[in-house]
Short mmCIF file of C-alpha atoms and ligand atoms in Angstrom, two decimals:
data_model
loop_
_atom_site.label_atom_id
_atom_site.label_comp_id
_atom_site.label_asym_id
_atom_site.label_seq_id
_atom_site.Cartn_x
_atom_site.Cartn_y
_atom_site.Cartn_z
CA UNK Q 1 0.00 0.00 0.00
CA UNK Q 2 2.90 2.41 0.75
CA UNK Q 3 4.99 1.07 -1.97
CA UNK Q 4 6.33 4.45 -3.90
CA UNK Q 5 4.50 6.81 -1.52
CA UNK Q 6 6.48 9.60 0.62
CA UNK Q 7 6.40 9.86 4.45
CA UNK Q 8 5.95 13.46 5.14
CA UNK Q 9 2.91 12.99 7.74
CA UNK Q 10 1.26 10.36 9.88
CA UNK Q 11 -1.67 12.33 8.42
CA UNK Q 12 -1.50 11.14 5.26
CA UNK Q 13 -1.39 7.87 6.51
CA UNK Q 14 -4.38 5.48 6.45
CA UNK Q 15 -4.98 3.32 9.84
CA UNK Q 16 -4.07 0.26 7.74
CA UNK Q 17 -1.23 1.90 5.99
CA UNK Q 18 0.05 3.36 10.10
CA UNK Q 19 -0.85 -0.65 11.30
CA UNK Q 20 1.43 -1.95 8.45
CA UNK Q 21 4.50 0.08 9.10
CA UNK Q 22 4.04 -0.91 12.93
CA UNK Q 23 3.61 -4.77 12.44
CA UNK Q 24 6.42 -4.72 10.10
CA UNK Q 25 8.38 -2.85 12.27
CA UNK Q 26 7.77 -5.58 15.15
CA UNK Q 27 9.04 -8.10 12.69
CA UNK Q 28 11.79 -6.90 11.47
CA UNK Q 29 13.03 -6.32 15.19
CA UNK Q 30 12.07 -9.78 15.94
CA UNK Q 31 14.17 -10.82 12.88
CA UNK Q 32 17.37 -8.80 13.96
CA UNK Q 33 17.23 -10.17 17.39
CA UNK Q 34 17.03 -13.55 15.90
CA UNK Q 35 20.09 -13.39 13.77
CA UNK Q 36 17.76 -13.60 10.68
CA UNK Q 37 18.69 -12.19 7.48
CA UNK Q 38 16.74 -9.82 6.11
CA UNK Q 39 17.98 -8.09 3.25
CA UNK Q 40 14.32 -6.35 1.70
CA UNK Q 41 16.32 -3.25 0.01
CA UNK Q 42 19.32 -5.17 -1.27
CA UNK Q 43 21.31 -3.04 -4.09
CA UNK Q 44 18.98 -0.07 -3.32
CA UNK Q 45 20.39 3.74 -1.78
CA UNK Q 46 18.68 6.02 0.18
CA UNK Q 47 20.15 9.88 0.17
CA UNK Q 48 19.91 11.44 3.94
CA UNK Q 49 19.98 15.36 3.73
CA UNK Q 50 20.68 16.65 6.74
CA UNK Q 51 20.66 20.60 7.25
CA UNK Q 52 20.11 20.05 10.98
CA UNK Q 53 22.07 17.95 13.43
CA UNK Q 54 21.28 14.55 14.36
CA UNK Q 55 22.85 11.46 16.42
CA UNK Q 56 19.56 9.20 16.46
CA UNK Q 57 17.51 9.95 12.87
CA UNK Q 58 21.70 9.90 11.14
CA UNK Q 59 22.71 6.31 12.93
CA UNK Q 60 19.45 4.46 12.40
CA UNK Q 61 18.73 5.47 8.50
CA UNK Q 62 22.18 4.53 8.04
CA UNK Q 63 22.56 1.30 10.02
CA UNK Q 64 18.99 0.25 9.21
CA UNK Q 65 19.44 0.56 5.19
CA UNK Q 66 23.10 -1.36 5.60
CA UNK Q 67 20.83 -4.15 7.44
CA UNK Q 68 18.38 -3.85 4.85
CA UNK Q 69 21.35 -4.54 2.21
CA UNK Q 70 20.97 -1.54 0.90
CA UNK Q 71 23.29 1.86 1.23
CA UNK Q 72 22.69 5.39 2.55
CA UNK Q 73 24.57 8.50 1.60
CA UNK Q 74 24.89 10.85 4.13
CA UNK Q 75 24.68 14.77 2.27
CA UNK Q 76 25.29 17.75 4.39
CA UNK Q 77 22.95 20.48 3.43
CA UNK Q 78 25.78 22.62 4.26
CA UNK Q 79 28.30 20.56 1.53
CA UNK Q 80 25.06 19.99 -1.64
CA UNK Q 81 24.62 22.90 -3.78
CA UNK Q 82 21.59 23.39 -2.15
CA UNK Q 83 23.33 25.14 0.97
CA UNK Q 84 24.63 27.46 -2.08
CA UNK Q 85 20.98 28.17 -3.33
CA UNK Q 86 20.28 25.53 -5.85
CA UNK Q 87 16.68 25.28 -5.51
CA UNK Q 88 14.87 22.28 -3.90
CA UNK Q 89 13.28 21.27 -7.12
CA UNK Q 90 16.36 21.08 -9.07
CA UNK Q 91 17.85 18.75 -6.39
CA UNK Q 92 14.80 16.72 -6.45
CA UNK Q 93 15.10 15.81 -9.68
CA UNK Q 94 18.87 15.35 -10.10
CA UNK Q 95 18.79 13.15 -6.75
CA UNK Q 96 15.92 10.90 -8.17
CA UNK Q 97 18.39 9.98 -11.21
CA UNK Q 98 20.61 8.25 -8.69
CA UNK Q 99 18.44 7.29 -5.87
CA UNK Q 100 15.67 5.26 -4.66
CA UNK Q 101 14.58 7.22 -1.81
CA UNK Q 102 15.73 10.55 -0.15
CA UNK Q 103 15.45 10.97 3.67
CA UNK Q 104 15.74 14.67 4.77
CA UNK Q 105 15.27 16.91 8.36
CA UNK Q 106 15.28 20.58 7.32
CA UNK Q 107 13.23 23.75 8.98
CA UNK Q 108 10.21 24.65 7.20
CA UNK Q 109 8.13 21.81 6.16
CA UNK Q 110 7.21 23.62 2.77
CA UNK Q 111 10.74 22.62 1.71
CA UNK Q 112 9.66 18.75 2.46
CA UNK Q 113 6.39 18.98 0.63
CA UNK Q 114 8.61 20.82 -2.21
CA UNK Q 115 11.57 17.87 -2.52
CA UNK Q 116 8.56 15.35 -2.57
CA UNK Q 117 6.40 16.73 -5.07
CA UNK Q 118 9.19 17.42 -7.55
CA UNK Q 119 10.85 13.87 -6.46
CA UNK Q 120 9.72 10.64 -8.67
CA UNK Q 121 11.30 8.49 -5.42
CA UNK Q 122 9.74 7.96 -1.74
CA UNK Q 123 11.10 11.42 0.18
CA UNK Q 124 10.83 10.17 4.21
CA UNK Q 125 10.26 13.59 6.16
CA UNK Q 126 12.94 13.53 9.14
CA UNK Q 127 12.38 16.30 11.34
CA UNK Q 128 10.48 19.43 10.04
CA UNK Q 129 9.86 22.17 12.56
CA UNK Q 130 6.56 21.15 12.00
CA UNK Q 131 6.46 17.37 12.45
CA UNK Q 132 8.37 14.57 13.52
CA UNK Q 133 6.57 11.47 11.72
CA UNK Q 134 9.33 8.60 12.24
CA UNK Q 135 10.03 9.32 16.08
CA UNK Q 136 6.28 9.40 16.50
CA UNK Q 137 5.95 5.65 14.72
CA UNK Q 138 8.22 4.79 16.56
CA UNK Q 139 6.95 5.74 19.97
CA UNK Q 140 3.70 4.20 18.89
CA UNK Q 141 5.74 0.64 18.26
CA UNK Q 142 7.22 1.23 21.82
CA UNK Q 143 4.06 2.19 23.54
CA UNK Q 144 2.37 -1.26 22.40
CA UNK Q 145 5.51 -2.69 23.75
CA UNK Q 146 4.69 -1.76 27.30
CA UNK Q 147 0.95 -1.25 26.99
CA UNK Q 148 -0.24 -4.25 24.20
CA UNK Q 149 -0.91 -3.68 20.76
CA UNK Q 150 -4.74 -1.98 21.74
CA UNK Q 151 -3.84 1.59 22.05
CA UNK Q 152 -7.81 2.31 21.96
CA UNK Q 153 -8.46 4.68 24.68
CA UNK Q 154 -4.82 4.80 25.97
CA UNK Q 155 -4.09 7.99 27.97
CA UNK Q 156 -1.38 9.99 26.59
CA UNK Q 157 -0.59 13.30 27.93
CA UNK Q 158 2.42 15.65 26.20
CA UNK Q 159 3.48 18.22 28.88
CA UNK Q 160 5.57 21.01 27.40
CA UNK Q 161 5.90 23.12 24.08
CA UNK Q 162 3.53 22.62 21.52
CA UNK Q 163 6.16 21.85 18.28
CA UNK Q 164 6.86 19.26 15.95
CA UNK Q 165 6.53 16.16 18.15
CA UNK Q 166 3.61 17.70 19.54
CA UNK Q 167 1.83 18.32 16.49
CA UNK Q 168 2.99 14.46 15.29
CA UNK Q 169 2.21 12.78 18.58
CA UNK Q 170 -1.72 14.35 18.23
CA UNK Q 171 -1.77 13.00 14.17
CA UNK Q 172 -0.56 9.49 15.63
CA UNK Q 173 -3.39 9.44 18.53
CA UNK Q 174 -5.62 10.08 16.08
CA UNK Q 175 -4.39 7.41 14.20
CA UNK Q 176 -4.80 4.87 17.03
CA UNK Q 177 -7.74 5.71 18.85
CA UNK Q 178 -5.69 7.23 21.66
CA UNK Q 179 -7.36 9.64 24.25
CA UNK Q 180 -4.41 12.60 24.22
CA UNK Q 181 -3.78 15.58 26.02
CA UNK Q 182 -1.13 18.15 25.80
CA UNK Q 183 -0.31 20.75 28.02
CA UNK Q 184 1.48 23.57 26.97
CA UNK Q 185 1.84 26.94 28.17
CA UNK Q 186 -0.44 29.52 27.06
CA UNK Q 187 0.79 30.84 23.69
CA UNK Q 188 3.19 27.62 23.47
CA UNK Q 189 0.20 25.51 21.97
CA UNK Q 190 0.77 22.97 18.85
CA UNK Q 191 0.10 24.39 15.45
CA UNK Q 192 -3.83 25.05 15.09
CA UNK Q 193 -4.29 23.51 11.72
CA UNK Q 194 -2.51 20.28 12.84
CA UNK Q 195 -4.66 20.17 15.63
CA UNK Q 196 -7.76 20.73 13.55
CA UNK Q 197 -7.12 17.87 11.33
CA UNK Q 198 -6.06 15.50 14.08
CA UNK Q 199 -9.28 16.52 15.63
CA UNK Q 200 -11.07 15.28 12.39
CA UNK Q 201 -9.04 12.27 12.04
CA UNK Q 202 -9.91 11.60 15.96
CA UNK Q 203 -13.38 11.27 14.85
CA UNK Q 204 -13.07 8.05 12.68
CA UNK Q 205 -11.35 6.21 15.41
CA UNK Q 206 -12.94 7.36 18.92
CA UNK Q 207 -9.37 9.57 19.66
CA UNK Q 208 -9.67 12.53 21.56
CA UNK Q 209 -7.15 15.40 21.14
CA UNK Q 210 -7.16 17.81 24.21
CA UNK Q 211 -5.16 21.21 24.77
CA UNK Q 212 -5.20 22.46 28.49
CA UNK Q 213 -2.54 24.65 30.26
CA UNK Q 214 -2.98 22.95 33.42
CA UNK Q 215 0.12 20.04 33.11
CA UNK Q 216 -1.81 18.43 36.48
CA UNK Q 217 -5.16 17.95 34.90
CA UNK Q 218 -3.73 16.39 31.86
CA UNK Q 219 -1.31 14.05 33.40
CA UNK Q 220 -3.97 12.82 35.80
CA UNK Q 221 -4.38 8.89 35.22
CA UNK Q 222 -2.15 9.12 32.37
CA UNK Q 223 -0.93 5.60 31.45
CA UNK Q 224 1.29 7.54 28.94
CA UNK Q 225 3.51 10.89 29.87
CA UNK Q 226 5.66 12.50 27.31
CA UNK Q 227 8.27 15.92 26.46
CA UNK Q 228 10.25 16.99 24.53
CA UNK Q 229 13.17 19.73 25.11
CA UNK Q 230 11.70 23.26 25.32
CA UNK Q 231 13.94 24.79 22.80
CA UNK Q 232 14.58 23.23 19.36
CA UNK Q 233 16.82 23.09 17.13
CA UNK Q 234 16.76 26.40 15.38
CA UNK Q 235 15.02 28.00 18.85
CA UNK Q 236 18.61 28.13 20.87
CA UNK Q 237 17.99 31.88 21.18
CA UNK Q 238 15.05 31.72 23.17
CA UNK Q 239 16.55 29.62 25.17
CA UNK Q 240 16.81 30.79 28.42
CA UNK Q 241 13.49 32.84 28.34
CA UNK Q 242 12.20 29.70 27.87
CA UNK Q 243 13.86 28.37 30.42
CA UNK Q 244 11.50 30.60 32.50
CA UNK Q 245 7.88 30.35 30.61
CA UNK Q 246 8.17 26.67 30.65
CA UNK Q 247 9.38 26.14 34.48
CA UNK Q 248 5.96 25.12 36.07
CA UNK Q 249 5.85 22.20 32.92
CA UNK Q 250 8.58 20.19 34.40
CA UNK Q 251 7.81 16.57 34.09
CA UNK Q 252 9.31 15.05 38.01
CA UNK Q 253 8.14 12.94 40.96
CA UNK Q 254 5.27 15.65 41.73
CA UNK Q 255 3.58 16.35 38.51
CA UNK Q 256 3.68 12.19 37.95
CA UNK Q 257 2.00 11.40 41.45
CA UNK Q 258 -1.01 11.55 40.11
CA UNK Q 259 -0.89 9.34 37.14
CA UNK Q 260 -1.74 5.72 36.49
CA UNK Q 261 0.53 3.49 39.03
CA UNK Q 262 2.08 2.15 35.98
CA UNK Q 263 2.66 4.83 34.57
CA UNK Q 264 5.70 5.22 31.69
CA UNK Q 265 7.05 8.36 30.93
CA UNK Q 266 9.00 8.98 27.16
CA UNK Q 267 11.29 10.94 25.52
CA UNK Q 268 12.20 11.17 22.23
CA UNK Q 269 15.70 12.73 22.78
CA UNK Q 270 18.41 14.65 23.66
CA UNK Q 271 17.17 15.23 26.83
CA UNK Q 272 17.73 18.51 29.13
CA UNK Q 273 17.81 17.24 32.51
CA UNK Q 274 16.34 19.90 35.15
CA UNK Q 275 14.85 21.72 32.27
CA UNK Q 276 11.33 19.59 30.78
CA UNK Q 277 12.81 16.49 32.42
CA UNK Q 278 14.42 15.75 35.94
CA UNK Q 279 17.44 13.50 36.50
CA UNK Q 280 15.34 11.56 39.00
CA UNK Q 281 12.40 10.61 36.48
CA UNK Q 282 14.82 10.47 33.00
CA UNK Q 283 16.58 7.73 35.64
CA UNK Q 284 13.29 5.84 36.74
CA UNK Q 285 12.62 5.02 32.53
CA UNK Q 286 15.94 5.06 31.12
CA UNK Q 287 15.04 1.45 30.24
CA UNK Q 288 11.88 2.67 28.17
CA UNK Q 289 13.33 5.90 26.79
CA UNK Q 290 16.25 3.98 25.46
CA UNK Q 291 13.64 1.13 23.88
CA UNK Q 292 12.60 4.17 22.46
CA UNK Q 293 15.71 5.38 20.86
CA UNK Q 294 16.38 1.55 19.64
CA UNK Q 295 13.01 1.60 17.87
CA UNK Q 296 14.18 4.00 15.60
CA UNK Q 297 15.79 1.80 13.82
CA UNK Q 298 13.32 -0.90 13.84
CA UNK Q 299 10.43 1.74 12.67
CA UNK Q 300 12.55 3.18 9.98
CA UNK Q 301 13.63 0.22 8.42
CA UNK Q 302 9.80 -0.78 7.90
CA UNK Q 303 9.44 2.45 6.35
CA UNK Q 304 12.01 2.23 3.90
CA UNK Q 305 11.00 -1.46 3.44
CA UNK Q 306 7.59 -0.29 2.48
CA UNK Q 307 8.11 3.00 0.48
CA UNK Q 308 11.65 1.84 -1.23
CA UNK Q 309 10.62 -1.81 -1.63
CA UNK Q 310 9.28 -3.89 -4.35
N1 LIG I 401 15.06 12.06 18.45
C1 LIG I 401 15.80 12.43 17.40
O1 LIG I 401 15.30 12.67 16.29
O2 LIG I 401 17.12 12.48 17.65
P1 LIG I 401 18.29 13.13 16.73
O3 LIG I 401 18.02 14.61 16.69
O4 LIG I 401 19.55 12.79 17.44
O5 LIG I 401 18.20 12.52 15.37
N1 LIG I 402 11.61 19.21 19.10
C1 LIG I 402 12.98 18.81 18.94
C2 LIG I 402 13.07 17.36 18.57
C3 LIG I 402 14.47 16.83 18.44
C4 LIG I 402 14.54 15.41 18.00
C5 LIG I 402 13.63 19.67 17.87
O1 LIG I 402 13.00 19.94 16.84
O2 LIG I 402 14.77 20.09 18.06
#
C-alpha cells in the first residue's frame, strides 16, 4: 500500500497503511534479534539530507538501510549545492536519477512537501519544525511494547511546548484511537491547523485530542507521559526565556503522582535534565526511553522497506 508513496505525515497515513508500518516494524526487530537475514532493500540507496544535526535519525537510517542490504549516503545540506541556493526542485530531480529514496530533516516543512512533489522516489520527512513522523511511529511501536498492541483509549498526555513532536504525537493518537492531552503553556500551543485535522481524524477512530494549560489535569491517570526539550533546534535563542515560561511544565516525581501506578514516561531525545525532564524521572525510565531510541531503527527500516521496496 505504501509502496512508492512519501512519508511526510502520519496524516496522510491510512490506519491500515500506520498498522502496516508498525507490524512490520515488530518483525523486522524480531528478525534482527534472531540473527535472521533480512535483506528487503538489497542493491537499493537512500540519500539522507541533513541541514540540521542529528545522532539518532543519522545512525538508524544509516545502520537500518546497511541491514536492509541496501546503502545510505549521508549529504550535508551545508556541503550539496543546495546550501549554495540551488533550488529544492532542481535537487529533487537530479537526486531521483541516482536514488531510490531521499530521507531529509530541514526547517520549514514547505521545503519537504517541495523535494517530494518534484521527487519521482519515496522522500521520508525527518524532522520538520513542523512534524516529527518517524520518532512518532516509533513511539507508537514502543508504547504497544509496554501497553499491548490496543492503544484504543490509551491515555497519553504531552506536557511542554507545543512543536513538531507535539503536532505528530496528536496526528498518531488520532491514528490509534488514543485519548491525548497536551499541556502547553499559554501561547506555546501545537500548530492550530494540525490540531484541527487530528481533531477530524480523531473522529473516525474514537481519539480525543485535548489542549489544556494545566500540566496536572492532563497528566492525571495518564498511562502515557511525554516531552520533549523546550527549545529546538533552530530556537537556541530563546533559550533561556524559555527556560523561564516553561518552568511550572517540568515533568518530576510531583507532577507524575497523580498518574496511572504504571505509569511510563518517554522521551524522544536529547534530553535537558532539570529543564522539561528531571534526572530523577529520565533515571526511573531510562530502560523505556532507550527502547525508544532503539526503535528508531526498527520503525525506519519498515518504512524504507515499504516505500523503497518492491
Ligand atoms: N530524536 C531524534 O530525532 O534524535 P536526533 O536529533 O539525534 O536525530
Ligand atoms: N523538538 C525537537 C526534537 C528533536 C529530536 C527539535 O525539533 O529540536
Amino acid at each position: 500500500m505504501l509502496r512508492g508513496k512519501d512519508l511526510l505525515s502520519i496524516h496522510d497515513l491510512s490506519v491500515e497503511e500506520t498498522e502496516e508500518i508498525l507490524q512490520l516494524a515488530a518483525e523486522l526487530k524480531a528478525m534482527q534479534q534472531a540473527g535472521v537475514e533480512h535483506k528487503i532493500l538489497e542493491g537499493k540507496t537512500l540519500g539522507m539530507i541533513f541541514e540540521k544535526s542529528s545522532t539518532r535519525t543519522r545512525v538508524s537510517f544509516e545502520v537500518g538501510m546497511y541491514q536492509l542490504g541496501g546503502q545510505a549516503l549521508f549529504l550535508s545540506g551545508r556541503d550539496l549545492q543546495l546550501g549554495r541556493g540551488e533550488p529544492i526542485k532542481d535537487t529533487a530531480r537530479v537526486l531521483s536519477r541516482y536514488l531510490n529514496g531521499i530521507m531529509i530533516r530541514t526547517y520549514g516543512h514547505e521545503r519537504v512537501v517541495e523535494l517530494a512533489e518534484y521527487a519521482d522516489i519515496p522522500v521520508i520527512n525527518a524532522l520538520t519544525d513542523l512534524l516529527h513522523p518517524c520518532q512518532v511511529l516509533t513511539d507508537l511501536l514502543t508504547i504497544r511494547e509496554y501497553k499491548g498492541k490496543n492503544l484504543q483509549g490509551l491515555k497519553m498526555a504531552y506536557v511542554g511546548d507545543g512543536n513538531n513532536m507535539t503536532n505528530s504525537y496528536m496526528y498518531g493518537a488520532a491514528k490509534m484511537g488514543m485519548t491525548f492531552t497536551a499541556a502547553t503553556p499559554q501561547g506555546y500551543e501545537p500548530n492550530a491547523e494540525v490540531t484541527q485535522n487530528a481533531t477530524e481524524d480523531a473522529k473516525a477512530t474514537g481519539a480525543s485530542i485535548t489542549l489544556t494549560n494545566d500540566p496536572y489535569a492532563a497528566v492525571k491517570d495518564a498511562d502515557v507521559v511525554v516531552t520533549d526539550t523546550w527549545a529546538s533546534m533552530g530556537q537556541e535563542a530563546q533559550h533561556e526565556e524559555r527556560k523561564k515560561i516553561f518552568a511550572p511544565y517540568q515533568v518530576n516525581k510531583e507532577l507524575l503522582a497523580s498518574a496511572d501506578k504504571r505509569v511510563i514516561v518517554m522521551h524522544c531525545l536529547p534530553a535537558y535534565r532539570g529543564e522539561e525532564i528531571t534526572e530523577e524521572v529520565f533515571e526511573a525510565n531510562a530502560s523505556v526511553i532507550f527502547d525508544e531510541a532503539e526503535n528508531r531503527l526498527h520503525t525506519q527500516k519498515a518504512i524504507m522497506a515499504l516505500t523503497m521496496g518492491g
